[in-house]
């Protein structure tokens, strides 16, 4: 890592153990200790700009947070070893933030695109067959992030670290509805589906002032 950082202007830390299961020690080694090592080595290399790729799950305690601002990472209440370890990692990175070492944090959710791992295509295939239970009568919303938008957000964060460092950004993905609303009605493909009221088309609407002003760009559809 020291060789990789030699002469670099910035560090973007994306490496992580990502899974829904597994022993805590594995998550701690990669997502907590790994972040600590990356921060220390970046500072030692004289790098000023550092971006930590985190997750919305770091502040998720079990209830939906549609339309809410980014809350502080909370490892004590995060659900599961992945979320808890990412929360610790985010806090470690932000603790190092200062004028001489500017730390930005981005929380993309379910990044997808060309080359997406097979687990994602498996989810889509099961969903098309009606093999995935739908929560809240199918009205529950989960935002995703197209890889091009995630990459653009990272670049914009680096370009604007003077403005956005020291606080997390994320959760404002724009869905295909482009800020529209989900029509009320039956959820197709489910026995006994209940009508649900109309609601927001995405869990976090794109373009909340803090994110547009911070990164200088609204999310785009592919």
Coordinates of C-alpha atoms in Angstrom, one line a residue:
X1 CA 0.0 0.0 0.0
X2 CA 2.9 2.4 0.7
X3 CA 4.1 2.0 -2.9
X4 CA 0.6 2.5 -4.2
X5 CA 0.2 5.7 -2.3
X6 CA 3.6 7.1 -3.2
X7 CA 3.1 10.2 -5.2
X8 CA -0.7 10.0 -5.0
X9 CA -2.9 13.0 -4.6
X10 CA -5.8 11.2 -2.9
X11 CA -7.0 7.9 -1.6
X12 CA -10.5 6.4 -2.2
X13 CA -11.0 3.4 0.1
X14 CA -13.6 1.0 -1.3
X15 CA -12.3 -2.4 -0.2
X16 CA -14.6 -4.2 2.3
X17 CA -15.9 -7.5 3.3
X18 CA -19.5 -7.5 2.1
X19 CA -21.9 -10.3 3.1
X20 CA -25.0 -11.0 5.1
X21 CA -23.3 -13.6 7.3
X22 CA -19.9 -14.6 8.7
X23 CA -18.0 -14.2 12.0
X24 CA -17.4 -10.7 13.4
X25 CA -13.6 -11.2 13.4
X26 CA -13.6 -11.2 9.6
X27 CA -15.6 -8.0 9.3
X28 CA -13.5 -6.3 12.0
X29 CA -10.2 -7.2 10.3
X30 CA -11.2 -5.9 6.9
X31 CA -13.7 -3.1 7.5
X32 CA -12.5 -1.7 10.8
X33 CA -8.7 -2.5 11.1
X34 CA -8.4 -2.1 7.3
X35 CA -9.8 1.4 7.5
X36 CA -7.5 2.3 10.4
X37 CA -4.5 1.1 8.4
X38 CA -5.5 3.0 5.3
X39 CA -6.0 6.3 7.2
X40 CA -2.7 6.0 9.0
X41 CA -0.8 5.1 5.8
X42 CA -2.4 7.9 3.8
X43 CA -1.5 10.4 6.5
X44 CA 2.0 9.0 6.6
X45 CA 2.3 9.4 2.8
X46 CA 1.4 13.1 3.1
X47 CA -1.9 12.6 1.2
X48 CA -4.4 15.3 2.0
X49 CA -7.6 14.0 0.5
X50 CA -9.3 10.8 1.5
X51 CA -12.7 9.4 0.6
X52 CA -14.3 6.5 2.5
X53 CA -16.9 4.5 0.8
X54 CA -19.5 3.6 3.4
X55 CA -23.1 2.3 3.4
X56 CA -26.5 3.6 4.4
X57 CA -26.7 0.6 6.7
X58 CA -24.3 2.3 9.2
X59 CA -27.2 4.4 10.6
X60 CA -30.0 1.9 10.1
X61 CA -31.5 0.6 13.3
X62 CA -34.3 -1.5 11.9
X63 CA -37.0 1.0 10.8
X64 CA -37.3 2.7 7.4
X65 CA -35.7 6.1 7.0
X66 CA -37.4 7.4 3.9
X67 CA -36.5 10.9 3.0
X68 CA -34.5 11.5 6.1
X69 CA -31.1 13.2 6.2
X70 CA -27.9 11.1 6.7
X71 CA -27.8 10.2 10.4
X72 CA -24.6 9.6 12.3
X73 CA -23.1 6.1 12.0
X74 CA -24.2 4.1 15.0
X75 CA -22.4 0.8 15.4
X76 CA -24.2 0.0 18.7
X77 CA -27.6 -0.1 16.9
X78 CA -26.5 -1.2 13.4
X79 CA -28.0 -4.4 12.2
X80 CA -25.6 -7.2 11.5
X81 CA -21.8 -7.6 11.4
X82 CA -21.4 -5.8 8.0
X83 CA -23.3 -2.7 9.0
X84 CA -21.7 -2.6 12.4
X85 CA -18.2 -2.9 11.0
X86 CA -18.8 -0.3 8.3
X87 CA -20.2 2.1 11.0
X88 CA -17.0 1.7 13.0
X89 CA -14.9 2.2 9.9
X90 CA -16.8 5.4 8.9
X91 CA -16.4 6.8 12.4
X92 CA -12.7 6.0 12.4
X93 CA -12.2 7.8 9.1
X94 CA -14.2 10.9 10.2
X95 CA -12.3 11.1 13.4
X96 CA -9.2 11.7 11.3
X97 CA -10.8 14.6 9.4
X98 CA -9.1 18.0 9.6
X99 CA -7.8 20.8 7.5
X100 CA -4.5 18.9 6.7
X101 CA -6.3 15.6 6.1
X102 CA -9.7 16.1 4.6
X103 CA -12.0 13.1 4.8
X104 CA -15.2 12.6 2.7
X105 CA -17.7 9.8 3.2
X106 CA -20.1 8.5 0.6
X107 CA -22.9 6.0 1.3
X108 CA -24.0 4.5 -2.0
X109 CA -26.6 1.7 -1.8
X110 CA -26.7 -1.5 -3.9
X111 CA -24.3 -0.4 -6.6
X112 CA -25.0 -2.2 -9.9
X113 CA -24.0 -2.1 -13.6
X114 CA -21.9 -4.1 -16.1
X115 CA -20.0 -6.8 -14.3
X116 CA -22.3 -6.8 -11.3
X117 CA -21.7 -9.9 -9.2
X118 CA -23.9 -12.9 -9.8
X119 CA -25.8 -12.5 -6.5
X120 CA -27.5 -9.4 -8.0
X121 CA -28.7 -11.1 -11.1
X122 CA -29.9 -14.0 -8.9
X123 CA -32.1 -11.6 -7.0
X124 CA -33.5 -10.1 -10.2
X125 CA -34.2 -13.6 -11.5
X126 CA -36.0 -14.7 -8.4
X127 CA -38.0 -11.5 -8.3
X128 CA -39.1 -12.1 -11.9
X129 CA -40.4 -15.5 -10.9
X130 CA -42.2 -14.2 -7.9
X131 CA -39.9 -15.9 -5.5
X132 CA -39.0 -13.1 -3.2
X133 CA -41.4 -12.0 -0.4
X134 CA -42.5 -8.4 -0.8
X135 CA -42.5 -6.3 2.4
X136 CA -45.2 -3.9 3.3
X137 CA -47.5 -5.4 0.6
X138 CA -44.9 -4.5 -2.0
X139 CA -44.8 -0.8 -1.2
X140 CA -41.5 -0.9 0.7
X141 CA -38.9 1.1 -1.2
X142 CA -35.2 0.4 -1.6
X143 CA -32.9 2.7 -3.6
X144 CA -30.1 1.4 -5.8
X145 CA -27.1 3.2 -7.4
X146 CA -26.0 2.8 -10.9
X147 CA -22.2 2.4 -11.1
X148 CA -21.7 5.5 -13.3
X149 CA -23.6 7.6 -10.8
X150 CA -21.5 6.1 -7.9
X151 CA -18.2 6.9 -9.8
X152 CA -19.4 10.4 -10.6
X153 CA -20.2 11.0 -6.9
X154 CA -16.7 9.9 -5.9
X155 CA -15.1 12.2 -8.4
X156 CA -17.3 15.1 -7.3
X157 CA -16.6 14.4 -3.6
X158 CA -12.9 14.6 -4.3
X159 CA -13.2 17.8 -6.2
X160 CA -15.3 19.4 -3.5
X161 CA -13.7 18.0 -0.3
X162 CA -13.0 21.5 0.9
X163 CA -16.8 21.9 1.2
X164 CA -18.1 18.4 2.0
X165 CA -15.3 16.9 4.2
X166 CA -16.2 15.8 7.7
X167 CA -19.7 14.6 7.0
X168 CA -21.4 11.6 5.2
X169 CA -23.1 12.0 1.8
X170 CA -25.5 9.5 0.2
X171 CA -29.0 8.1 0.0
X172 CA -30.3 10.5 -2.6
X173 CA -30.4 8.1 -5.6
X174 CA -33.0 8.8 -8.2
X175 CA -35.1 5.9 -9.5
X176 CA -36.6 5.3 -12.8
X177 CA -39.7 7.2 -11.6
X178 CA -37.4 10.3 -11.7
X179 CA -39.0 11.6 -8.5
X180 CA -42.4 10.4 -9.4
X181 CA -44.9 8.6 -7.2
X182 CA -45.8 5.0 -6.9
X183 CA -49.5 4.5 -7.9
X184 CA -51.7 2.8 -5.4
X185 CA -53.2 -0.6 -6.4
X186 CA -52.6 -4.3 -6.1
X187 CA -49.1 -5.6 -6.2
X188 CA -49.0 -8.1 -9.2
X189 CA -47.7 -11.6 -8.9
X190 CA -48.7 -12.1 -5.2
X191 CA -51.6 -14.1 -3.8
X192 CA -53.6 -12.0 -1.4
X193 CA -51.8 -8.8 -2.3
X194 CA -53.3 -5.7 -0.6
X195 CA -53.9 -2.3 -2.2
X196 CA -51.4 0.2 -0.9
X197 CA -51.7 4.0 -1.0
X198 CA -49.7 6.1 -3.4
X199 CA -46.4 7.2 -2.0
X200 CA -42.9 8.5 -3.1
X201 CA -41.4 6.7 -6.0
X202 CA -38.0 6.5 -4.3
X203 CA -36.9 6.1 -0.7
X204 CA -34.6 9.1 -0.9
X205 CA -35.5 11.8 -3.4
X206 CA -32.6 13.1 -5.5
X207 CA -31.4 16.6 -5.1
X208 CA -31.9 17.5 -1.5
X209 CA -30.1 20.8 -1.0
X210 CA -27.2 19.5 1.0
X211 CA -26.2 17.0 -1.6
X212 CA -26.8 19.2 -4.7
X213 CA -24.9 22.1 -3.2
X214 CA -22.2 19.8 -1.8
X215 CA -21.4 17.7 -4.9
X216 CA -22.6 20.2 -7.4
X217 CA -24.5 17.6 -9.5
X218 CA -27.8 15.8 -9.3
X219 CA -28.0 12.1 -10.0
X220 CA -28.6 11.1 -13.6
X221 CA -30.4 8.2 -15.2
X222 CA -28.5 6.0 -17.5

